[in-house]
mmCIF file of C-alpha atoms in Angstrom:
data_model
loop_
_atom_site.group_PDB
_atom_site.id
_atom_site.type_symbol
_atom_site.label_atom_id
_atom_site.label_comp_id
_atom_site.label_asym_id
_atom_site.label_seq_id
_atom_site.Cartn_x
_atom_site.Cartn_y
_atom_site.Cartn_z
ATOM 1 C CA MET A 1 13.036 -2.650 18.685
ATOM 2 C CA ALA A 2 9.821 -3.199 16.741
ATOM 3 C CA GLU A 3 8.992 -6.644 15.354
ATOM 4 C CA ILE A 4 6.713 -8.007 12.639
ATOM 5 C CA ILE A 5 3.460 -9.519 13.921
ATOM 6 C CA ARG A 6 2.036 -10.757 10.612
ATOM 7 C CA THR A 7 2.838 -10.623 6.889
ATOM 8 C CA LEU A 8 1.104 -11.438 3.640
ATOM 9 C CA ILE A 9 2.464 -11.484 0.122
ATOM 10 C CA ASP A 10 -0.433 -11.247 -2.292
ATOM 11 C CA PRO A 11 0.038 -14.406 -4.396
ATOM 12 C CA TYR A 12 -1.222 -12.726 -7.578
ATOM 13 C CA LYS A 13 0.226 -9.839 -9.533
ATOM 14 C CA THR A 14 -2.036 -6.822 -9.536
ATOM 15 C CA THR A 15 -2.596 -6.288 -13.216
ATOM 16 C CA PRO A 16 -3.379 -4.017 -14.925
ATOM 17 C CA CYS A 17 -3.818 -0.532 -13.497
ATOM 18 C CA LEU A 18 -3.122 -0.675 -9.764
ATOM 19 C CA ASP A 19 -5.275 1.865 -7.924
ATOM 20 C CA GLY A 20 -4.168 1.218 -4.350
ATOM 21 C CA ILE A 21 -5.239 -0.273 -1.027
ATOM 22 C CA VAL A 22 -8.826 -0.058 0.233
ATOM 23 C CA ASP A 23 -10.589 -1.033 3.465
ATOM 24 C CA VAL A 24 -12.844 -4.027 2.699
ATOM 25 C CA GLU A 25 -15.910 -2.148 3.995
ATOM 26 C CA GLU A 26 -15.131 0.608 1.480
ATOM 27 C CA ALA A 27 -15.217 -1.842 -1.449
ATOM 28 C CA ASP A 28 -18.402 -0.340 -2.924
ATOM 29 C CA GLY A 29 -16.761 3.079 -2.837
ATOM 30 C CA ALA A 30 -13.462 1.898 -4.313
ATOM 31 C CA TRP A 31 -13.966 4.444 -7.098
ATOM 32 C CA ARG A 32 -12.989 7.101 -4.517
ATOM 33 C CA ILE A 33 -9.386 5.946 -4.637
ATOM 34 C CA THR A 34 -9.121 6.913 -8.300
ATOM 35 C CA SER A 35 -9.939 10.532 -7.423
ATOM 36 C CA LEU A 36 -6.799 10.780 -5.232
ATOM 37 C CA ARG A 37 -4.612 10.816 -8.363
ATOM 38 C CA PRO A 38 -1.097 10.003 -7.193
ATOM 39 C CA THR A 39 1.651 10.839 -9.689
ATOM 40 C CA LYS A 40 5.181 9.706 -10.452
ATOM 41 C CA ASP A 41 6.506 12.429 -8.093
ATOM 42 C CA VAL A 42 3.840 12.103 -5.371
ATOM 43 C CA TRP A 43 3.194 8.383 -5.704
ATOM 44 C CA VAL A 44 1.156 7.826 -2.499
ATOM 45 C CA ALA A 45 -2.021 9.669 -1.514
ATOM 46 C CA GLY A 46 -4.527 8.855 1.191
ATOM 47 C CA CYS A 47 -7.908 9.563 2.686
ATOM 48 C CA PRO A 48 -9.981 7.546 5.198
ATOM 49 C CA ASN A 49 -10.144 3.875 4.132
ATOM 50 C CA ASN A 50 -7.941 4.432 1.045
ATOM 51 C CA ILE A 51 -4.251 4.545 0.147
ATOM 52 C CA ALA A 52 -3.736 5.340 -3.539
ATOM 53 C CA LEU A 53 -0.504 4.037 -5.101
ATOM 54 C CA ASP A 54 1.109 4.923 -8.408
ATOM 55 C CA SER A 55 2.988 2.196 -10.282
ATOM 56 C CA THR A 56 3.941 4.650 -13.077
ATOM 57 C CA PHE A 57 4.556 2.808 -16.339
ATOM 58 C CA CYS A 58 4.434 -0.707 -14.859
ATOM 59 C CA ASP A 59 1.422 -2.849 -15.729
ATOM 60 C CA GLN A 60 2.048 -5.350 -12.935
ATOM 61 C CA ALA A 61 2.613 -4.937 -9.202
ATOM 62 C CA LEU A 62 3.273 -7.273 -6.312
ATOM 63 C CA ILE A 63 2.295 -6.245 -2.779
ATOM 64 C CA ARG A 64 3.702 -7.407 0.553
ATOM 65 C CA TYR A 65 1.753 -6.350 3.659
ATOM 66 C CA GLU A 66 3.363 -6.223 7.105
ATOM 67 C CA LEU A 67 1.822 -5.556 10.522
ATOM 68 C CA TRP A 68 4.337 -4.350 13.125
ATOM 69 C CA ASP A 69 4.096 -3.971 16.914
ATOM 70 C CA GLY A 70 5.765 -0.527 16.707
ATOM 71 C CA GLU A 71 7.381 1.760 14.167
ATOM 72 C CA PRO A 72 9.571 -0.369 11.881
ATOM 73 C CA THR A 73 13.050 0.563 10.791
ATOM 74 C CA THR A 74 13.440 2.128 7.372
ATOM 75 C CA SER A 75 14.133 -0.061 4.389
ATOM 76 C CA GLY A 76 16.838 0.069 1.741
ATOM 77 C CA TRP A 77 14.260 0.187 -1.041
ATOM 78 C CA ASP A 78 14.378 2.817 -3.803
ATOM 79 C CA GLU A 79 11.554 4.983 -2.462
ATOM 80 C CA SER A 80 9.574 5.290 0.790
ATOM 81 C CA TRP A 81 6.557 7.294 1.919
ATOM 82 C CA SER A 82 4.959 7.530 5.376
ATOM 83 C CA GLY A 83 1.557 8.682 6.526
ATOM 84 C CA SER A 84 -1.526 7.692 8.475
ATOM 85 C CA VAL A 85 -4.934 6.374 7.520
ATOM 86 C CA HIS A 86 -8.153 5.639 9.402
ATOM 87 C CA LEU A 87 -9.502 2.179 8.552
ATOM 88 C CA THR A 88 -13.089 1.242 9.382
ATOM 89 C CA SER A 89 -12.802 -2.553 9.379
ATOM 90 C CA GLY A 90 -9.036 -2.893 9.778
ATOM 91 C CA LYS A 91 -9.031 -5.298 6.827
ATOM 92 C CA VAL A 92 -7.566 -4.148 3.512
ATOM 93 C CA PHE A 93 -7.017 -5.408 -0.003
ATOM 94 C CA THR A 94 -5.453 -4.135 -3.194
ATOM 95 C CA VAL A 95 -7.751 -2.774 -5.881
ATOM 96 C CA SER A 96 -7.018 -2.494 -9.578
ATOM 97 C CA SER A 97 -9.231 -1.355 -12.405
ATOM 98 C CA HIS A 98 -9.248 -1.488 -16.164
ATOM 99 C CA SER A 99 -11.938 -0.591 -18.694
ATOM 100 C CA GLY A 100 -14.527 -0.047 -15.961
ATOM 101 C CA GLU A 101 -13.876 -3.418 -14.295
ATOM 102 C CA ILE A 102 -12.629 -3.432 -10.674
ATOM 103 C CA SER A 103 -10.564 -6.318 -9.296
ATOM 104 C CA TYR A 104 -10.120 -7.017 -5.573
ATOM 105 C CA HIS A 105 -7.096 -8.963 -4.370
ATOM 106 C CA GLU A 106 -5.971 -10.881 -1.259
ATOM 107 C CA GLU A 107 -7.307 -9.560 2.093
ATOM 108 C CA PHE A 108 -4.953 -8.551 4.934
ATOM 109 C CA ASP A 109 -6.362 -8.270 8.475
ATOM 110 C CA LEU A 110 -4.744 -5.698 10.775
ATOM 111 C CA GLY A 111 -6.850 -6.946 13.694
ATOM 112 C CA ARG A 112 -8.450 -3.694 14.881
ATOM 113 C CA ARG A 113 -11.595 -1.849 13.734
ATOM 114 C CA ASP A 114 -12.083 1.932 13.592
ATOM 115 C CA HIS A 115 -8.451 2.721 14.154
ATOM 116 C CA GLU A 116 -5.905 5.261 12.938
ATOM 117 C CA TRP A 117 -2.923 3.393 11.492
ATOM 118 C CA ARG A 118 0.522 4.691 10.680
ATOM 119 C CA PHE A 119 1.938 3.216 7.489
ATOM 120 C CA ARG A 120 5.075 3.286 5.405
ATOM 121 C CA VAL A 121 5.082 2.231 1.768
ATOM 122 C CA HIS A 122 8.304 1.178 0.057
ATOM 123 C CA ARG A 123 8.459 0.964 -3.734
ATOM 124 C CA THR A 124 11.052 -0.482 -6.082
ATOM 125 C CA PHE A 125 11.056 -1.157 -9.804
ATOM 126 C CA LEU A 126 12.653 -4.328 -11.133
ATOM 127 C CA SER A 127 15.459 -4.267 -13.669
ATOM 128 C CA HIS A 128 18.116 -6.789 -14.562
ATOM 129 C CA GLU A 129 21.422 -6.682 -16.452
ATOM 130 C CA GLY A 130 20.566 -3.696 -18.606
ATOM 131 C CA PHE A 131 16.917 -4.590 -19.070
ATOM 132 C CA THR A 132 15.109 -1.444 -18.026
ATOM 133 C CA THR A 133 12.150 -1.375 -15.706
ATOM 134 C CA ASP A 134 9.760 -0.351 -18.483
ATOM 135 C CA ILE A 135 10.622 -3.575 -20.349
ATOM 136 C CA ILE A 136 10.209 -5.783 -17.288
ATOM 137 C CA GLY A 137 7.091 -3.848 -16.233
ATOM 138 C CA LEU A 138 6.934 -5.008 -12.590
ATOM 139 C CA VAL A 139 6.929 -2.851 -9.463
ATOM 140 C CA LEU A 140 7.135 -4.144 -5.887
ATOM 141 C CA PHE A 141 5.413 -2.496 -2.928
ATOM 142 C CA LYS A 142 6.057 -3.285 0.732
ATOM 143 C CA VAL A 143 3.337 -1.762 2.938
ATOM 144 C CA ARG A 144 4.080 -1.634 6.671
ATOM 145 C CA PHE A 145 1.356 -0.816 9.218
ATOM 146 C CA TRP A 146 1.658 -0.095 12.927
ATOM 147 C CA SER A 147 -0.677 1.384 15.513
ATOM 148 C CA SER A 148 -0.646 5.147 16.047
ATOM 149 C CA PRO A 149 0.392 6.210 19.551
ATOM 150 C CA GLN A 150 -2.650 7.181 21.614
ATOM 151 C CA GLY A 151 -3.319 10.901 21.783
ATOM 152 C CA VAL A 152 -1.219 11.725 18.718
ATOM 153 C CA GLN A 153 -3.150 13.237 15.847
ATOM 154 C CA PRO A 154 -2.170 12.090 12.337
ATOM 155 C CA SER A 155 0.060 14.565 10.560
ATOM 156 C CA GLY A 156 -0.806 13.599 6.998
ATOM 157 C CA ASN A 157 1.568 12.113 4.481
ATOM 158 C CA GLU A 158 5.238 12.957 4.334
ATOM 159 C CA PRO A 159 8.086 11.502 2.272
ATOM 160 C CA VAL A 160 10.790 9.541 4.067
ATOM 161 C CA ALA A 161 14.408 10.249 3.167
#
């Protein structure tokens, strides 16, 4: 059974306008993530060094990163999406943008350069006692990474049931 190696909860809410997760060596090209255009229905999109995330109507997001020693079990969260991404440095952070300004958040080190990573993103919207998620305006993301098996080519992104 797979186990967690390392975790990080970004101590700051990503606000406003979450774009996604970017390799730290791609920081100057963080604009590329905005061209991936995830939507409410297809809320994760990826390309090398970038995982675009859609927080729909929520202005704030909290991110928890996890590094696993193998494929983790699925989670009971509202929504999940799996895929693979090549990361140049193996260090990532969340990027948000608003009015032309880009903000970079807490760095998470996966510990391996130039590597193809499998990932699974879980997303849930907060609500409480009849207060709808659009009033609360906060979405949580749990992003789990694990190493791709050697010799297996990435298959792209696919939703998880």
